[in-house]
Short mmCIF file of C-alpha atoms and ligand atoms in Angstrom, two decimals:
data_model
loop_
_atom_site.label_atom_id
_atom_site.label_comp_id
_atom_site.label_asym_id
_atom_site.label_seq_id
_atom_site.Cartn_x
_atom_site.Cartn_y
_atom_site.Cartn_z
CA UNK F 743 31.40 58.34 65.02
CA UNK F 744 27.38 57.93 65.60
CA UNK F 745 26.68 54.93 67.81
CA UNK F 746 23.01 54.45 66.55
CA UNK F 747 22.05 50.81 66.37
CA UNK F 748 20.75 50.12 62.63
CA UNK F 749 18.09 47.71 63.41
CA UNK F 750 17.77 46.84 66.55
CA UNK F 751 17.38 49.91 68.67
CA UNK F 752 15.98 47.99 71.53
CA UNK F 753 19.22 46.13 72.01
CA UNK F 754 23.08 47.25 72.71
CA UNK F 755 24.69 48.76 70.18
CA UNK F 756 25.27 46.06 67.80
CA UNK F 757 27.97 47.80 65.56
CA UNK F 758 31.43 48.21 66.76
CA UNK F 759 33.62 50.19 64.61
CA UNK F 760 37.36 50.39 64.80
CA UNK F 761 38.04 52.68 62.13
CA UNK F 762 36.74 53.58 58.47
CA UNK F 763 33.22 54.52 58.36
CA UNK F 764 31.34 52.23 56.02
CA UNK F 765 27.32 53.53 54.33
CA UNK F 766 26.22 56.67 56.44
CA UNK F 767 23.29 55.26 59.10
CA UNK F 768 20.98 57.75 58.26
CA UNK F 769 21.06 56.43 54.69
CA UNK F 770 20.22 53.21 55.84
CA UNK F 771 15.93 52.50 55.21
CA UNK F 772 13.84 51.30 57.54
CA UNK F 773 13.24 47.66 55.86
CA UNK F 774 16.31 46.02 54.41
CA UNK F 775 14.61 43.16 53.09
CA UNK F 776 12.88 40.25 55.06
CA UNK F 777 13.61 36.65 55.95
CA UNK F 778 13.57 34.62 52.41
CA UNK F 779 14.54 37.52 50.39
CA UNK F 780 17.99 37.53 48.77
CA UNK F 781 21.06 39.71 50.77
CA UNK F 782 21.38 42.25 48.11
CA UNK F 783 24.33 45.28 48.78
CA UNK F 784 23.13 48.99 47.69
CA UNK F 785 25.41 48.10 45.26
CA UNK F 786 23.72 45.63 43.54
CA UNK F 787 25.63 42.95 44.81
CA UNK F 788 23.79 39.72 45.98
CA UNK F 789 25.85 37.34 48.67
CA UNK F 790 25.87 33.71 48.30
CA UNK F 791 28.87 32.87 50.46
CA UNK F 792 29.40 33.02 54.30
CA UNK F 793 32.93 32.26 55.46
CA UNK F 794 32.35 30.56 58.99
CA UNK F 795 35.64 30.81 61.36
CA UNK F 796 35.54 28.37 63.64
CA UNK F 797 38.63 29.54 65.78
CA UNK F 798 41.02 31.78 66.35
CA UNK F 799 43.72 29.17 67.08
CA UNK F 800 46.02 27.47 64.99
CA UNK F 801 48.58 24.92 64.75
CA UNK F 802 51.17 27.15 62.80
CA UNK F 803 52.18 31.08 63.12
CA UNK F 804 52.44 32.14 59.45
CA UNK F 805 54.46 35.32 59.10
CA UNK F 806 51.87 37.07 57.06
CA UNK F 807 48.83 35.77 59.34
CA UNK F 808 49.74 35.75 63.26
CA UNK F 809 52.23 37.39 65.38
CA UNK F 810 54.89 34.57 66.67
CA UNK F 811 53.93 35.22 70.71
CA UNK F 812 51.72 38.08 72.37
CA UNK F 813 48.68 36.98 70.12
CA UNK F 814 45.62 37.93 72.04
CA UNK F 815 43.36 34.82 71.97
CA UNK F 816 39.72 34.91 71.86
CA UNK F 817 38.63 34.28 74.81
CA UNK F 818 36.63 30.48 75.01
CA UNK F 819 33.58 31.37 75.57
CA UNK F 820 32.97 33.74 73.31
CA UNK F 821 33.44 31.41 70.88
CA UNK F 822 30.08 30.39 69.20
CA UNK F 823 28.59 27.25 69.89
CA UNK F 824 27.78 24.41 66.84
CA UNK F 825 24.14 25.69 67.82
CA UNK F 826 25.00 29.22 67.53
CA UNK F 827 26.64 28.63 64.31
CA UNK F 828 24.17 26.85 62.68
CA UNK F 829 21.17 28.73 63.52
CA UNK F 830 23.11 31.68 61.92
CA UNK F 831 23.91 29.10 59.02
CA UNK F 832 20.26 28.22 58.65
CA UNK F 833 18.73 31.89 58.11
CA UNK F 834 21.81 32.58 55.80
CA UNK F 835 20.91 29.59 54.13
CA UNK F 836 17.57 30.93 53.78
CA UNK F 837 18.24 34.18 52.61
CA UNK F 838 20.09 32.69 49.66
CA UNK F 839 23.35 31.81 50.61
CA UNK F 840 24.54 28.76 48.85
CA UNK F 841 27.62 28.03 49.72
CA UNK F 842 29.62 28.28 53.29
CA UNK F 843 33.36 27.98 53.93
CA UNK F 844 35.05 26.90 56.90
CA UNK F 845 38.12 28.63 57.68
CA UNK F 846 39.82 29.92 60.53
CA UNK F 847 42.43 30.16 62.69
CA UNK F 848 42.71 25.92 61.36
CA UNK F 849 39.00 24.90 61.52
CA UNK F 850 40.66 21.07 62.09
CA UNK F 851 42.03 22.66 65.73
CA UNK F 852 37.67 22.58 66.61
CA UNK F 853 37.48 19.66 68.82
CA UNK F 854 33.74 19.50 67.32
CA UNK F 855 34.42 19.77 63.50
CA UNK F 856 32.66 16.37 62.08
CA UNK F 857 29.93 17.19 63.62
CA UNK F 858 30.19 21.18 62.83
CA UNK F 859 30.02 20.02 58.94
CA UNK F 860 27.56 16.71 59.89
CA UNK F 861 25.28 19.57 61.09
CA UNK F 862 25.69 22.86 58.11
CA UNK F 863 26.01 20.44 55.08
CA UNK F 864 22.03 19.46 56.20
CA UNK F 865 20.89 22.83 55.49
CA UNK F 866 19.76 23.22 52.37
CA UNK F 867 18.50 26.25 50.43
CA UNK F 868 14.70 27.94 49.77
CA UNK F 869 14.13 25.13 47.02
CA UNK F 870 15.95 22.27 49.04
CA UNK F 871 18.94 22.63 47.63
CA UNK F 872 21.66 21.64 49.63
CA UNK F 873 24.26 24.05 50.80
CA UNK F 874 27.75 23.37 49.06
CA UNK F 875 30.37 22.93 52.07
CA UNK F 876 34.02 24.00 51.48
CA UNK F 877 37.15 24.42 53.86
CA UNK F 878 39.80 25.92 54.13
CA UNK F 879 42.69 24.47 56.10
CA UNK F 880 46.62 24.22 56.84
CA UNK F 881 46.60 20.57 56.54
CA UNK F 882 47.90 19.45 59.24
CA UNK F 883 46.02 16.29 60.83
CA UNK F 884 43.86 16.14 57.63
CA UNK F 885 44.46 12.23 57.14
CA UNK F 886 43.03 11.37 60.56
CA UNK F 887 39.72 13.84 59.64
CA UNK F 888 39.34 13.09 56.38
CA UNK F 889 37.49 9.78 55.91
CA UNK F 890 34.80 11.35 58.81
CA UNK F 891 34.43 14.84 56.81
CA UNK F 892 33.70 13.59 53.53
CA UNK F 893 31.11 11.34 55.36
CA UNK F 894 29.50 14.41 56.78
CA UNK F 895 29.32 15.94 54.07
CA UNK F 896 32.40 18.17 53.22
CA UNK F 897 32.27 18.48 49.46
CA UNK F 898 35.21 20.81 48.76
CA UNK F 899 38.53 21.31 50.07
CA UNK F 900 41.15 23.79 49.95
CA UNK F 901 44.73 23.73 51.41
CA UNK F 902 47.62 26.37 51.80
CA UNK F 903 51.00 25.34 51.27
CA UNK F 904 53.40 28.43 50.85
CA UNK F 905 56.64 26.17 50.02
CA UNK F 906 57.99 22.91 49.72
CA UNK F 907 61.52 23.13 51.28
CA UNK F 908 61.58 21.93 55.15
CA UNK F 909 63.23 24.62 56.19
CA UNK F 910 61.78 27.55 54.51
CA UNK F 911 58.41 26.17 55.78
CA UNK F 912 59.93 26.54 59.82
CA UNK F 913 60.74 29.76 59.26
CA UNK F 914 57.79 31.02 57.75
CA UNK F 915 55.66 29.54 59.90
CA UNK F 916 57.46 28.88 62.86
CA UNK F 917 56.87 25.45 62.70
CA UNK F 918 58.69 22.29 61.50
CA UNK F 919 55.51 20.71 60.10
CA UNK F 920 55.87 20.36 56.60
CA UNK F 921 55.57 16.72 56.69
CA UNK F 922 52.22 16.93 58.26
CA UNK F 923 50.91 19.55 55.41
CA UNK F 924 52.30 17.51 52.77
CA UNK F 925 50.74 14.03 54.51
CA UNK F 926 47.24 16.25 54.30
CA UNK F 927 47.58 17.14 50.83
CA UNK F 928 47.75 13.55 49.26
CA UNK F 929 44.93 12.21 51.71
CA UNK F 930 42.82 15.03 50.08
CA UNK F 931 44.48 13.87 46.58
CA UNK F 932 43.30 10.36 47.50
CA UNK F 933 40.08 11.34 48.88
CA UNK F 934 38.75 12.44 45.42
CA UNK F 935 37.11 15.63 46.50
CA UNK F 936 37.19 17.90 43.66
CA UNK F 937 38.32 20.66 42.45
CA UNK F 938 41.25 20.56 44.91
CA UNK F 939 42.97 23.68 45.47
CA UNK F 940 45.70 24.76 46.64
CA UNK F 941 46.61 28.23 48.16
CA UNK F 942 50.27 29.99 48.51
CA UNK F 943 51.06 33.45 49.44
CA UNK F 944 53.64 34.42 47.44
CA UNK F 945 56.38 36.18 49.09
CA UNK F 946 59.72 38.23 47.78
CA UNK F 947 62.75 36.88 48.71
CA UNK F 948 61.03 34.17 50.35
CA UNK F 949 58.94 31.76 48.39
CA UNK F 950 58.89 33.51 44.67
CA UNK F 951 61.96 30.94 43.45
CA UNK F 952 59.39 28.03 43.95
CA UNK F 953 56.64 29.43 42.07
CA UNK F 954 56.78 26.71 39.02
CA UNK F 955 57.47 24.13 41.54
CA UNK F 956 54.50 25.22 43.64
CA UNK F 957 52.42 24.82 40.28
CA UNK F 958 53.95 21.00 39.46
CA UNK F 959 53.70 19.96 42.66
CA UNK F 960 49.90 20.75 42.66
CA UNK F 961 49.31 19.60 38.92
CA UNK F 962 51.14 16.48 40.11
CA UNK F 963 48.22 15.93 42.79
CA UNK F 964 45.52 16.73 40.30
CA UNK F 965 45.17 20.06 42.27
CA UNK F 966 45.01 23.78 41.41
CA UNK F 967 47.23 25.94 42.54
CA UNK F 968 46.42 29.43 43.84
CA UNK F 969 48.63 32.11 44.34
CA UNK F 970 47.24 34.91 46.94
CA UNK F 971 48.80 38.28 46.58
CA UNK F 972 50.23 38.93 50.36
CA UNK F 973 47.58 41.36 51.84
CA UNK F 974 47.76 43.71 55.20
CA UNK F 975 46.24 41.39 57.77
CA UNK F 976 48.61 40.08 59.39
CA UNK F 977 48.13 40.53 62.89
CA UNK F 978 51.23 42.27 63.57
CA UNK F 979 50.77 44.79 60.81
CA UNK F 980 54.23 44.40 59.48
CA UNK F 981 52.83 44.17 55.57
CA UNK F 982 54.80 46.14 53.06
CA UNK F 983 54.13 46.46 49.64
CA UNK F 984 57.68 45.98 48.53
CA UNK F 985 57.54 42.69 49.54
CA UNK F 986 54.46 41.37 47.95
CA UNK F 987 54.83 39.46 44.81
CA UNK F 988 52.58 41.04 42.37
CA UNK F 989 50.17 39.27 39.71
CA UNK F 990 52.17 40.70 37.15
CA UNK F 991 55.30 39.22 38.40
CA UNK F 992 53.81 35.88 39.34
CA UNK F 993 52.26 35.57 35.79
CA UNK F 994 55.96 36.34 34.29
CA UNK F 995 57.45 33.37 36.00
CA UNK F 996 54.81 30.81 35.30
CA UNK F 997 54.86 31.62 31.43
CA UNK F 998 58.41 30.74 31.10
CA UNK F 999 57.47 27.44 31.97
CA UNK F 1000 53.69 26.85 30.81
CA UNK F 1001 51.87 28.79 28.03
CA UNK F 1002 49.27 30.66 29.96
CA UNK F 1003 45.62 30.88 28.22
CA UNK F 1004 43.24 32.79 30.57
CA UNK F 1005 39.63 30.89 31.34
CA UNK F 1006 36.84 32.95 30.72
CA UNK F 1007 33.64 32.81 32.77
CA UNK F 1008 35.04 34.14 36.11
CA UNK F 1009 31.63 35.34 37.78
CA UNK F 1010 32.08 36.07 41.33
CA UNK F 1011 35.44 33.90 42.06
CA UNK F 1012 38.33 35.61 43.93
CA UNK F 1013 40.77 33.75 41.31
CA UNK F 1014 41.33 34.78 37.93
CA UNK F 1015 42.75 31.49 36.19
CA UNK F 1016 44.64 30.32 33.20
CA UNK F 1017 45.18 26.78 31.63
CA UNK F 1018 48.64 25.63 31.51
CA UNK F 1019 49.45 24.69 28.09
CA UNK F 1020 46.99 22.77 26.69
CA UNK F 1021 45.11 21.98 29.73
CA UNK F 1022 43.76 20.39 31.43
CA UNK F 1023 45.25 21.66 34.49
CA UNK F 1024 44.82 25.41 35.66
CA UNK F 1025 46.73 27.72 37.80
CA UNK F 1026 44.52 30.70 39.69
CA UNK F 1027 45.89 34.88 40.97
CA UNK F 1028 43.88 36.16 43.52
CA UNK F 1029 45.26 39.43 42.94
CA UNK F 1030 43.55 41.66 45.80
CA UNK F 1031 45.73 44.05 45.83
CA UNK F 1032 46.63 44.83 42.12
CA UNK F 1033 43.73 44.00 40.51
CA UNK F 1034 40.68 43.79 43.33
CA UNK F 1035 37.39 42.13 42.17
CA UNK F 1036 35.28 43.80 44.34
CA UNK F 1037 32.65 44.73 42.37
CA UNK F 1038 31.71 40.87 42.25
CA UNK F 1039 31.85 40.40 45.80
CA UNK F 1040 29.16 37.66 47.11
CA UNK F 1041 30.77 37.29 50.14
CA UNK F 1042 30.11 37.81 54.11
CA UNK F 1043 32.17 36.25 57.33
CA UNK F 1044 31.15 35.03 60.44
CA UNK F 1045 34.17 35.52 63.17
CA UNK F 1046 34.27 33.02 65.56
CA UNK F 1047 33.14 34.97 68.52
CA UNK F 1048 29.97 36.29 66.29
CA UNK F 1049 30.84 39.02 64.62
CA UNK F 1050 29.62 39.38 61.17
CA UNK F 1051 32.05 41.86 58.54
CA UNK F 1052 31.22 42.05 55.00
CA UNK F 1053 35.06 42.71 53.98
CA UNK F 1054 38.06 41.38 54.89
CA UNK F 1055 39.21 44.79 55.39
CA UNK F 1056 36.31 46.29 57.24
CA UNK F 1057 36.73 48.00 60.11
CA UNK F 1058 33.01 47.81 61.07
CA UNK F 1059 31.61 44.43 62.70
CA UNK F 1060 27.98 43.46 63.09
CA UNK F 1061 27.85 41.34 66.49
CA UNK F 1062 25.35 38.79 66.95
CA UNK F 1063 25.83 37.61 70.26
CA UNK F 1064 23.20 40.02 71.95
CA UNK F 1065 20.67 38.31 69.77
CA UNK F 1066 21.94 34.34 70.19
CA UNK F 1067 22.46 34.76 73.74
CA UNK F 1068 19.68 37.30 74.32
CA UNK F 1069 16.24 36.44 75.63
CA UNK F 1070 14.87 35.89 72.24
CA UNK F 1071 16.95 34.41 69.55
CA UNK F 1072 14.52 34.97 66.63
CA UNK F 1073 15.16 34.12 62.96
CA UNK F 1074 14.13 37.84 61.77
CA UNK F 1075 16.43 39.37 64.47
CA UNK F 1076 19.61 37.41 62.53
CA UNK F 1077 18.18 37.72 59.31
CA UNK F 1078 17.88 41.81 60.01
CA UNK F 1079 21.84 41.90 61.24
CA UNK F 1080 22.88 40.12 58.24
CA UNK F 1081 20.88 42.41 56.13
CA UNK F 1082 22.29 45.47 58.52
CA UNK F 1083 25.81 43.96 57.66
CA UNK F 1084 25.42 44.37 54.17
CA UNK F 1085 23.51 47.15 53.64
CA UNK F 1086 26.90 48.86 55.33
CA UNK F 1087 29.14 47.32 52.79
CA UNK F 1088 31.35 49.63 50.64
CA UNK F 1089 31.68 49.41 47.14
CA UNK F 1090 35.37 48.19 47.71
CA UNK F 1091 38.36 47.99 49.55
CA UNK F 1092 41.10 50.55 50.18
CA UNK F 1093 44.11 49.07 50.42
CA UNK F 1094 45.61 50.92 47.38
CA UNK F 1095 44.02 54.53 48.90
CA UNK F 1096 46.44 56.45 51.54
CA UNK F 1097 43.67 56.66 53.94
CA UNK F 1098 43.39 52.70 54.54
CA UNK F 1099 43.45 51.69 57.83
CA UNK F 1100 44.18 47.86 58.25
CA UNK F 1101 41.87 46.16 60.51
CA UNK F 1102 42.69 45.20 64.23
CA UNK F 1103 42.09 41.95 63.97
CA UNK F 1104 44.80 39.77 62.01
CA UNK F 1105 43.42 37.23 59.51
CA UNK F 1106 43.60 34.00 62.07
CA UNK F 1107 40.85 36.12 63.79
CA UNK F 1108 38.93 37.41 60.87
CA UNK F 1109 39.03 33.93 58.79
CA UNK F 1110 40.69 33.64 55.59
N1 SAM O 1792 44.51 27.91 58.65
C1 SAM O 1792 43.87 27.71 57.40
C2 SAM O 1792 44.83 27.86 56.26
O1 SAM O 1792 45.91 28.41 56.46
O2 SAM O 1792 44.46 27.48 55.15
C3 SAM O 1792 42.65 28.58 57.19
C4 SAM O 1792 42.75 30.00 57.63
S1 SAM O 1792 43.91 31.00 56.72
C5 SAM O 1792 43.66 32.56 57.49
C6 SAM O 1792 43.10 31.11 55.14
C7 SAM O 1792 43.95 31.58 54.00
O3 SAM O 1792 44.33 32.92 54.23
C8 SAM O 1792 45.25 30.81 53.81
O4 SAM O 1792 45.32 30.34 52.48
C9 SAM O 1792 46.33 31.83 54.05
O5 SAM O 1792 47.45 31.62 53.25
C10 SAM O 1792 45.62 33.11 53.70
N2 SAM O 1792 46.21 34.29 54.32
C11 SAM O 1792 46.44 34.51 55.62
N3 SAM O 1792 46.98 35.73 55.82
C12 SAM O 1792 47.10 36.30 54.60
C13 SAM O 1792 47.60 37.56 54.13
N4 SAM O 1792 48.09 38.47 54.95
N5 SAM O 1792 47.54 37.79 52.80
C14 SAM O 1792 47.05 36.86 51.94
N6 SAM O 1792 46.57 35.67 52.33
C15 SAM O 1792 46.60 35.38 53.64
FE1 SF4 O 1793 47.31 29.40 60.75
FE2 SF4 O 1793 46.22 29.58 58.35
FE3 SF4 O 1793 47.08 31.80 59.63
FE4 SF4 O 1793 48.87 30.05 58.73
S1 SF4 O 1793 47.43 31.25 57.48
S2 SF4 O 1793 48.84 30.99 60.79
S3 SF4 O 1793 47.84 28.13 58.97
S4 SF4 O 1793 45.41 30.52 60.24
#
């Protein structure tokens, strides 16, 4: 594999690849695009999302996300600082990108994390827009954060709950903190941030006989539930196909209970989503597996130690760090890397293809 910078010849080697080779380099043109311009893909794809891990770390050890022990932390300072972060946010921001998520590893476990949102939900867009701010969390603690995120700022709130039976939730994520998860989930149902969603992995022989309870439970909160098709990123590479609950199957159980009427006007959402019965609640698939939506992909990540990957299941990272911690910082040298980033991005994933090659990191690392 070439080790020819894109961009930034004068620097390290920005580009670390662990695997699959993403666009050739010497495909890749001289200008990408400047600062102000939209991130477009050679695909045609423009991004408008930037999932921002904050850490690695987290309170629980889901099966199908972290290894139980032997998990190889990042180490602490690598991890970006709020400065670091939102200097990144703000040329992102810039460049078109109108919404960010924070995710993790549990972005609550950031001793800093009012502030982290206090400071990105200020950025606002080339016309002044304001930046829509999202997370994406386990839960836990929620109820003493809450009250201070939505003051900052946080418009839009996601939470994954994977089962409601105590002891099911132990063993799948090693944890007996169910309580705490369900304590989070009515704050945010009191909080009135909406839409609230919900996310489950759904799992065979593990979680798919709670699939219509999964769904009341969240219509019962005013919530939507999603169900996530179990992908290979867990970091102990353990995924099998045979036990992933498919979007065909899930669909099956829900209809025997609700009468499913798909909602048009997807655009670039990871969910495809149907009303139950006559509305006006919804239930969502994000079926990445069986049915990928690639092709409307808006969406880039920022690790928490810097890296920037334009898939989930990339195998190709874009590291900042020589340019936030280097001797100059500049807006067009992070504006060129996220450009660089995209530019590499492949028309879609490979899960389904024999050659796939899951990436190192598991998803704590990567952010969900
Ligand atoms: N800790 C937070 C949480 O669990 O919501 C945020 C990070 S977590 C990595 C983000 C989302 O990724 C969660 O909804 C989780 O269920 C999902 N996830 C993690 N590993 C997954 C996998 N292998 N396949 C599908 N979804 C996964
Ligand atoms: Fe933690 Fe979220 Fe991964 Fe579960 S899915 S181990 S809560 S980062």
């Amino acid at each position: 594999m070439s080790a020819t910078p894109i961009v930034l010849g004068a620097r390290p080697d920005p580009v670390r690849e662990t695997g699959r080779s993403e666009t050739p380099r010497a495909a890749v043109p001289q200008r990408l695009g400047a600062l102000g311009d939209p991130i477009r893909d050679t695909h045609g794809r423009v991004h408008r999302d930037l999932r921002i891990s904050l850490t690695d770390r987290c309170s629980l050890r889901c099966t199908y996300c972290m290894p139980e022990q032997g998990n190889e932390w990042l180490a602490r300072s690598s991890i970006l600082t709020l400065d670091e972060i939102e200097r990144v946010a703000r040329v992102a921001a810039a460049d078109g990108i109108t919404t960010f998520r924070l995710t993790g590893g549990e972005p609550l476990l950031r001793p800093d994390i009012v502030e982290v949102v206090r400071r990105l939900a200020r950025i606002t867009g080339p016309d002044g827009t304001p930046v829509e701010l999202a997370m994406t969390t386990n839960g836990i603690r929620l109820p003493d954060f809450l009250p201070g995120l939505v003051e900052a700022g946080l418009r839009r709130l996601n939470i994954s709950i994977d089962t409601l039976r105590r002891d099911r939730f132990a063993d799948l994520t090693r944890r007996d903190r169910l309580a705490d998860v369900l304590e989070g989930i009515a704050a945010a149902a009191d909080s009135g941030l909406r839409p609230l969603k919900l996310n489950a992995v759904a799992m065979r022989g593990v979680n798919d006989d709670e699939l219509v309870d999964l769904v009341a439970f969240a219509v019962a909160h005013d919530a939507q539930l999603r169900f996530i098709e179990q992908m290979p990123l867990d970091a102990g590479h353990t995924w099998d196909r045979s036990t992933m609950v498919t979007r065909e199957e899930i669909l099956a159980a829900l209809s025997a209970r609700w009468a499913l009427t798909p909602v048009p006007g997807r655009g670039g959402a990871p969910a495809e989503r149907w009303t139950l019965d006559d509305g006006p609640h919804t239930v969502g698939v994000i079926a990445s597996v069986t049915a990928p939506f690639c092709g409307n992909c808006d969406r880039l990540r920022l690790t928490a130690d810097g890296q920037l990957r334009n898939c989930l299941f990339s195998t190709t990272e874009y590291d900042l760090v020589p340019i936030l911690r280097g001797a100059d910082p500049s807006d067009e040298a992070i504006d060129a890397m996220l450009r660089s980033c995209i530019h590499g991005k492949l028309p879609g994933h490979a899960i389904n293809d024999p050659s796939f090659l899951q990436p190192e990191r598991g998803m704590n690392a990567i952010g969900g």
